[in-house]
PDB file of C-alpha atoms in Angstrom:
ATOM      1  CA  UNK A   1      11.568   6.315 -18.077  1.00 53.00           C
ATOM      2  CA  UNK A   2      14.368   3.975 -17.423  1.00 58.00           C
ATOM      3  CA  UNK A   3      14.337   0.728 -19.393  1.00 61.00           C
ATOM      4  CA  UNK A   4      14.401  -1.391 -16.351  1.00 66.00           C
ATOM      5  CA  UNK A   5      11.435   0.357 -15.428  1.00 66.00           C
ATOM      6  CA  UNK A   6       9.436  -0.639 -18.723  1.00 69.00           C
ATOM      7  CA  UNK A   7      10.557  -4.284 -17.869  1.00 64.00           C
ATOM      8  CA  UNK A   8       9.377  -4.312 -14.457  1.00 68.00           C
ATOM      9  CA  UNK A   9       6.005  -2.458 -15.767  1.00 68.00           C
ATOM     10  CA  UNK A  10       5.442  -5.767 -18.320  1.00 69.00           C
ATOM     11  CA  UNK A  11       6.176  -8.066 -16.215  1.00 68.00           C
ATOM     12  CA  UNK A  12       4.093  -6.834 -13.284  1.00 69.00           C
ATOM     13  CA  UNK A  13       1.489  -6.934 -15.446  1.00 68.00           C
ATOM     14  CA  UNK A  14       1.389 -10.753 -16.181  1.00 71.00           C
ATOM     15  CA  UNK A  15      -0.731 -13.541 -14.392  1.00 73.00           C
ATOM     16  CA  UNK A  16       2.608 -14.912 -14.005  1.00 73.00           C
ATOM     17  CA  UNK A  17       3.304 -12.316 -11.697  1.00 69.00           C
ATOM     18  CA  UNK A  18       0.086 -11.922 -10.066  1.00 67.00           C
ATOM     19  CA  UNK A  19      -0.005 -15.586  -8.963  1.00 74.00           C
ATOM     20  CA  UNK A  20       4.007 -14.814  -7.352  1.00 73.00           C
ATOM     21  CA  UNK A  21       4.123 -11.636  -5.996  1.00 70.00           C
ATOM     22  CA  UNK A  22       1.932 -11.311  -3.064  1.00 67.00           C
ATOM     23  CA  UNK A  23       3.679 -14.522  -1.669  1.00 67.00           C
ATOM     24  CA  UNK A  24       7.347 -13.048  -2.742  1.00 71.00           C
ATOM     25  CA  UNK A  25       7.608  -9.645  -2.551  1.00 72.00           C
ATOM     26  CA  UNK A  26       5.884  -8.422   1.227  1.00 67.00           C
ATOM     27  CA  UNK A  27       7.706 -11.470   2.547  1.00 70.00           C
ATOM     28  CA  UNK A  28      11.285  -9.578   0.905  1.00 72.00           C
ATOM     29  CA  UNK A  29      10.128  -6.355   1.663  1.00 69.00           C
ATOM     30  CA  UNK A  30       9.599  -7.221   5.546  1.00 71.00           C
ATOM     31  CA  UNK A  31      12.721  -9.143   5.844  1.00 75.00           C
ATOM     32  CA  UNK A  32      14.879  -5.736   4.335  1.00 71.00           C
ATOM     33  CA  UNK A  33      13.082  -3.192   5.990  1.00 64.00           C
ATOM     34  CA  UNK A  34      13.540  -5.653   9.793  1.00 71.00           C
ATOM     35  CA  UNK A  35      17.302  -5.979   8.755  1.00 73.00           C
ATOM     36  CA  UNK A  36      17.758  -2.164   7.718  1.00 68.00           C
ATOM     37  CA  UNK A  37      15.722  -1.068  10.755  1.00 65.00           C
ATOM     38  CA  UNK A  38      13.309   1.000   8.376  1.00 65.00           C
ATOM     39  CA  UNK A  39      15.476   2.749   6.113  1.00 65.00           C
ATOM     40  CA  UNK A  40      15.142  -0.116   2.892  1.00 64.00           C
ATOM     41  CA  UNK A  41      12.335  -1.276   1.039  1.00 60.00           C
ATOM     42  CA  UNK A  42      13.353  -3.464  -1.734  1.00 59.00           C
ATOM     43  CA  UNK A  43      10.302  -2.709  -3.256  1.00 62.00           C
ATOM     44  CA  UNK A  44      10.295   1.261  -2.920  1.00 58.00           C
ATOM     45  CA  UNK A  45      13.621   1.371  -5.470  1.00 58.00           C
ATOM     46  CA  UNK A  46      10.637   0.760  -8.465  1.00 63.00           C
ATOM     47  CA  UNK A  47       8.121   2.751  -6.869  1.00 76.00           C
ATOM     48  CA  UNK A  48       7.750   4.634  -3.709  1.00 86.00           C
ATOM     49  CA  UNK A  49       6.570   2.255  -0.468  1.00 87.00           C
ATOM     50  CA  UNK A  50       5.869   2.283   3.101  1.00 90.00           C
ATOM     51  CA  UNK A  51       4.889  -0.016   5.304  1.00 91.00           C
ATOM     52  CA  UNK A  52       1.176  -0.184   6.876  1.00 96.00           C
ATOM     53  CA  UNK A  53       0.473  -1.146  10.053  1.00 96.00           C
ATOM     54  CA  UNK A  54      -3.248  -1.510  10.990  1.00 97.00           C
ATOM     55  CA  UNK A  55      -5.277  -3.818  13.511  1.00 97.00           C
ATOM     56  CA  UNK A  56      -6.890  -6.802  11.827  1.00 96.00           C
ATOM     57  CA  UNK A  57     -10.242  -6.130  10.997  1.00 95.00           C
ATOM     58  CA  UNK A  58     -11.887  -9.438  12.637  1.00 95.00           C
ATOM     59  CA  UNK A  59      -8.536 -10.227  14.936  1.00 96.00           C
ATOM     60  CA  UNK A  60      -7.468  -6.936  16.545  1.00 95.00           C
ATOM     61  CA  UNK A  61      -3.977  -7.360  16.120  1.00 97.00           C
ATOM     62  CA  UNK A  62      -1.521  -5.124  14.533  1.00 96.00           C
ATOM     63  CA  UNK A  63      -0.984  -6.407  11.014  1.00 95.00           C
ATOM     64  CA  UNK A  64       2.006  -5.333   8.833  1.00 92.00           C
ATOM     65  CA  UNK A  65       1.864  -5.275   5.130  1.00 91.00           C
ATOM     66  CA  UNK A  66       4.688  -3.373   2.679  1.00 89.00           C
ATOM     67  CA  UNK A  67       2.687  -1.349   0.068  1.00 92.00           C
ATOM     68  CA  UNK A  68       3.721   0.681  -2.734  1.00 90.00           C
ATOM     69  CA  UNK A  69       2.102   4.469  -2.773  1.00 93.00           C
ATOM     70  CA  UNK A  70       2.116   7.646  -4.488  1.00 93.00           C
ATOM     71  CA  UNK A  71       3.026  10.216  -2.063  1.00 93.00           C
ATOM     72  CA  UNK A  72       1.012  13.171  -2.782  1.00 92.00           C
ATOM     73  CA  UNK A  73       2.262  16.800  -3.271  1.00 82.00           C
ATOM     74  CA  UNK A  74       5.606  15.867  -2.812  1.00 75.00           C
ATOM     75  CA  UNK A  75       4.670  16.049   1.558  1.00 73.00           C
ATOM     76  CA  UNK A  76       5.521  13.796   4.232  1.00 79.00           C
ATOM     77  CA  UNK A  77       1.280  14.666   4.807  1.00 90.00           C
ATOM     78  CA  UNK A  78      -0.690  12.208   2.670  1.00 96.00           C
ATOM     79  CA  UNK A  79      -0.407   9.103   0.588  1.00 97.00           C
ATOM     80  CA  UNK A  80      -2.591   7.318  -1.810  1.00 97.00           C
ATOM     81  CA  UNK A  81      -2.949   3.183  -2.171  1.00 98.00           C
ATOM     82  CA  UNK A  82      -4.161   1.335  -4.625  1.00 97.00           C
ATOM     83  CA  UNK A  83      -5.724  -1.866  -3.407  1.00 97.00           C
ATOM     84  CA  UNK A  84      -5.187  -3.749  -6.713  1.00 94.00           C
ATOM     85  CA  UNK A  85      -3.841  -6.982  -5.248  1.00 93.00           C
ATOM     86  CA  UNK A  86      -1.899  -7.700  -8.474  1.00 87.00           C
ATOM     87  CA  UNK A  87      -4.966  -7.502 -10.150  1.00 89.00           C
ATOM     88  CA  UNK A  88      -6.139 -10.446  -8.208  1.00 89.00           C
ATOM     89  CA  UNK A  89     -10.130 -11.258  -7.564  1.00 92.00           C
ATOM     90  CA  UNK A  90     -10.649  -9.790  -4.367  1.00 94.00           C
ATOM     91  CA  UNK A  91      -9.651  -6.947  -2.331  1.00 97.00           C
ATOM     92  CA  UNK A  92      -6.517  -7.143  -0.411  1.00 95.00           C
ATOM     93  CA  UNK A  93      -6.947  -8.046   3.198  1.00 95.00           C
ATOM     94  CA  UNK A  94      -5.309  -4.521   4.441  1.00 97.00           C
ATOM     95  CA  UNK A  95      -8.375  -2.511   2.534  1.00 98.00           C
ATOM     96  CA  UNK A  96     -10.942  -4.206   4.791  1.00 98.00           C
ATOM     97  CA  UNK A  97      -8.502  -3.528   7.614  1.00 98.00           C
ATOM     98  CA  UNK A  98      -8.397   0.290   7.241  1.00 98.00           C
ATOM     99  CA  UNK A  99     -12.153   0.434   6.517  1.00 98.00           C
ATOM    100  CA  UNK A 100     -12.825  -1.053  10.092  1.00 97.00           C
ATOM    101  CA  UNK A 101      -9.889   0.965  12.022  1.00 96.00           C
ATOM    102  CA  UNK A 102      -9.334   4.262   9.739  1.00 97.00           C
ATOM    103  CA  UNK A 103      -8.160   6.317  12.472  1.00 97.00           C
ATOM    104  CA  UNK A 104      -5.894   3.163  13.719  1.00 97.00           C
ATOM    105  CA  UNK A 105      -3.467   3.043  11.391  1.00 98.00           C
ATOM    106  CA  UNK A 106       0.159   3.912  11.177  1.00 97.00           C
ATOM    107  CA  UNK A 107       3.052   4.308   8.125  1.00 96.00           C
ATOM    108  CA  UNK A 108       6.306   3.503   8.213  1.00 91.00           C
ATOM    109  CA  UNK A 109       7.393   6.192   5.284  1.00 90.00           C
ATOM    110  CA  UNK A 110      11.201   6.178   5.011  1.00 85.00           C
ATOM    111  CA  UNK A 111      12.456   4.606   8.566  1.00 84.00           C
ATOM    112  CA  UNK A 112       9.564   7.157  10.895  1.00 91.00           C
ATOM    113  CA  UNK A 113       6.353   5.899  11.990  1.00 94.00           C
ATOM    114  CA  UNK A 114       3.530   8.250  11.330  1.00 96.00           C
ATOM    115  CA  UNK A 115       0.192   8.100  12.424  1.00 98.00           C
ATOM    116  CA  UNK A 116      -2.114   8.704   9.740  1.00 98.00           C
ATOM    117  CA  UNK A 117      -5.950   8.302   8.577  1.00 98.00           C
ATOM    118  CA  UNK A 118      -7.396   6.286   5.764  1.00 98.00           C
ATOM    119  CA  UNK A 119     -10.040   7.666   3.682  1.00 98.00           C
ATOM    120  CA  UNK A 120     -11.734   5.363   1.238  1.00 98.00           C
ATOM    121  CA  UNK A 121     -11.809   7.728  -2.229  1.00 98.00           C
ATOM    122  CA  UNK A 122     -15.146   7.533  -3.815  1.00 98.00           C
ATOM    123  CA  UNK A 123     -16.851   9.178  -6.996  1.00 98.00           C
ATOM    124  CA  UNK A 124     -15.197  12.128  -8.781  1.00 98.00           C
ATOM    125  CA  UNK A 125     -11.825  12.068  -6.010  1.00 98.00           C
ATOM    126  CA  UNK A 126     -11.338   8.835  -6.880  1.00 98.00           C
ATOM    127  CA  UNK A 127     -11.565   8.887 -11.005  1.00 98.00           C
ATOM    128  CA  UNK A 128      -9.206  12.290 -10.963  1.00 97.00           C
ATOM    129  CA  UNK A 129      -7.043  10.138  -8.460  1.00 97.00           C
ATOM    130  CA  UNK A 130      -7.151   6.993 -10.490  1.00 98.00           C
ATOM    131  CA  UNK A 131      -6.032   8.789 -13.142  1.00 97.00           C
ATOM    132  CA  UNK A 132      -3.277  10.089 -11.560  1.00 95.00           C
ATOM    133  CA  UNK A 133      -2.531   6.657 -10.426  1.00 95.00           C
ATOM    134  CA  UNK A 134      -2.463   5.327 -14.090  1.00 95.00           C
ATOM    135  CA  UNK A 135      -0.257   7.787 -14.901  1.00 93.00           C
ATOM    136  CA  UNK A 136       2.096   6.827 -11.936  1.00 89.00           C
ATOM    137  CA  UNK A 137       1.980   3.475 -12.797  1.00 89.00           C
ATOM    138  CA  UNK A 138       0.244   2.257 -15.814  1.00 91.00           C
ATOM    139  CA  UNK A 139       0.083  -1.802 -14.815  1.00 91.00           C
ATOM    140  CA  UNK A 140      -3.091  -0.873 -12.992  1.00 94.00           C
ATOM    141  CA  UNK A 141      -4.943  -0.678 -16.007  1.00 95.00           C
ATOM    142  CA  UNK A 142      -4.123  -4.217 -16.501  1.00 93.00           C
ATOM    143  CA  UNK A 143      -5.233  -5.245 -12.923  1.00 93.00           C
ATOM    144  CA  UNK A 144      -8.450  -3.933 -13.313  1.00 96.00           C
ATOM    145  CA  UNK A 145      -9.298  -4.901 -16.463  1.00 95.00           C
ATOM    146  CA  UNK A 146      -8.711  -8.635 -15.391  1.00 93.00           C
ATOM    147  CA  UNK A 147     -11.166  -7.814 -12.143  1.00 95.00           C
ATOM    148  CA  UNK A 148     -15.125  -7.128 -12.114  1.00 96.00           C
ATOM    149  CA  UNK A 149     -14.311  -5.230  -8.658  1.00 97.00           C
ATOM    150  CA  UNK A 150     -13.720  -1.978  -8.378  1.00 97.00           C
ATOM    151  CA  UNK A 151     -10.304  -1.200  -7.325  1.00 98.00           C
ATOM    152  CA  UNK A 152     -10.068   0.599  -3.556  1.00 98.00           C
ATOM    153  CA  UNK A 153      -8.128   4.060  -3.569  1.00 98.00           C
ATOM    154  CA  UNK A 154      -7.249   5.002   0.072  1.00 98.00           C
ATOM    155  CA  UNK A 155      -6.099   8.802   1.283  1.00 98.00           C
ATOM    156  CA  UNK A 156      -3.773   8.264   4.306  1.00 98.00           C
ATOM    157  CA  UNK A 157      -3.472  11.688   5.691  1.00 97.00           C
ATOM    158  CA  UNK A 158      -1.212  12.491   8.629  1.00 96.00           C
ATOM    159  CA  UNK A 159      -2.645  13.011  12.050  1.00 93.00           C
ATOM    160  CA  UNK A 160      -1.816  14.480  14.822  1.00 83.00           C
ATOM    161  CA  UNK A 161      -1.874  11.611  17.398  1.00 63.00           C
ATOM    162  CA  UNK A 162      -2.151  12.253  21.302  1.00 58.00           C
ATOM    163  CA  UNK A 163      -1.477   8.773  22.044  1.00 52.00           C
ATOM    164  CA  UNK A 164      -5.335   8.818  23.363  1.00 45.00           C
ATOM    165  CA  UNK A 165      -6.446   5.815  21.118  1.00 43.00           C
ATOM    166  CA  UNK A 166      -2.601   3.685  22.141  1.00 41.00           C
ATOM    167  CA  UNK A 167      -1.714   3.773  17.947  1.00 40.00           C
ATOM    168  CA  UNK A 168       1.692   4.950  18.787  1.00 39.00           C
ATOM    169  CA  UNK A 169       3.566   3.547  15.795  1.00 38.00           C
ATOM    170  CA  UNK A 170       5.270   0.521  17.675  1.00 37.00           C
ATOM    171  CA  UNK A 171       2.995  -2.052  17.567  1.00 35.00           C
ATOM    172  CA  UNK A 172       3.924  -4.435  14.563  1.00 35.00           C
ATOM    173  CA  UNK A 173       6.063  -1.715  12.220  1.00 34.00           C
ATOM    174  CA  UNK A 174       8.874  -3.874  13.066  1.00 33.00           C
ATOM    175  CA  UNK A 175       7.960  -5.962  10.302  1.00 34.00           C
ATOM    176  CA  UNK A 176       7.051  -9.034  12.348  1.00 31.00           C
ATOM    177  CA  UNK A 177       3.556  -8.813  12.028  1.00 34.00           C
ATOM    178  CA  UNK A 178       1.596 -10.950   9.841  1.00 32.00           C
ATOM    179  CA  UNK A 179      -0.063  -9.201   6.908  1.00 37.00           C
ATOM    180  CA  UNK A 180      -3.333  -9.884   5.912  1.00 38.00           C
ATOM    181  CA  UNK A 181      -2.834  -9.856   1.847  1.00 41.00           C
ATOM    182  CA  UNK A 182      -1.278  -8.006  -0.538  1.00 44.00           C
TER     183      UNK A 182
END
């Protein structure tokens, strides 16, 4: 592991950080990815990212929020998230988003929108998962410890998208939309 990866690790662990970083880095992250037209995210150089775009759960409206993940079996077919919102008291806004539109929601993953469908991970999935996420990226032991909620681990999985339910990628991927949390 690269020494400016241990760094990044520590720090991303602190309160410091916690209390920072959901106002600093999606706003960054949007403003990149709008300028590069989808082919940057500052924040994917530390980890891999995409950006989400899901209706609001109470609103409706597309909201866009730059996420790190851990692409699974090296595929452009599924994802993971970890809603650990820096290890923050509650759950990020875009978890109760893709709980209420699972089948609504669309990735940016390297400059191409993809439609894809959330699965909230549960029991033993989600402990061989975590796991795997710790492994990944081991800050997320710190965010949980400092939280009596259970961290959300979400499954997007590609699907095949007939343009029957309108999610055709362009609403809000342009980074304009307003995300609901971190």
């Amino acid at each position: 592991m690269a020494p400016g990866v241990r760094l990044v690790q520590k720090v991303s662990s602190t309160r410091a950080f916690a209390r920072i970083a959901p106002h600093v880095v999606p706003a960054m992250d949007r403003a990149v990815h709008r300028l590069t037209r989808g082919k940057v995210l500052l924040s994917a150089q530390m980890l891999p990212g995409l950006i989400l775009t899901v209706p609001g759960a109470r609103s409706g409206r597309p909201r866009t929020t730059p996420l790190a993940c851990m692409p699974e079996n090296g595929t452009e077919q599924s994802w993971i998230l970890v809603g650990s919102n820096f290890g923050r008291t509650g759950h990020p806004a875009w978890t109760a988003n893709l709980l209420a539109g699972p089948d609504r929601a669309v990735v940016n993953w390297q400059g191409r929108d993809i439609p894809v469908r959330a699965t909230l991970l549960k029991g033993a999935e989600r402990e061989a998962v975590w796991r795997t996420a710790l492994k990944f990226w081991p800050p997320y032991a710190t965010y949980q410890a400092r939280v009596e909620r259970e961290i959300r681990l979400f499954r997007l999985e590609r699907r095949d998208d007939s343009g029957a339910d309108g999610a055709d990628g362009a609403d809000g991927v342009d980074g304009v939309g307003r995300a609901d949390g971190g």
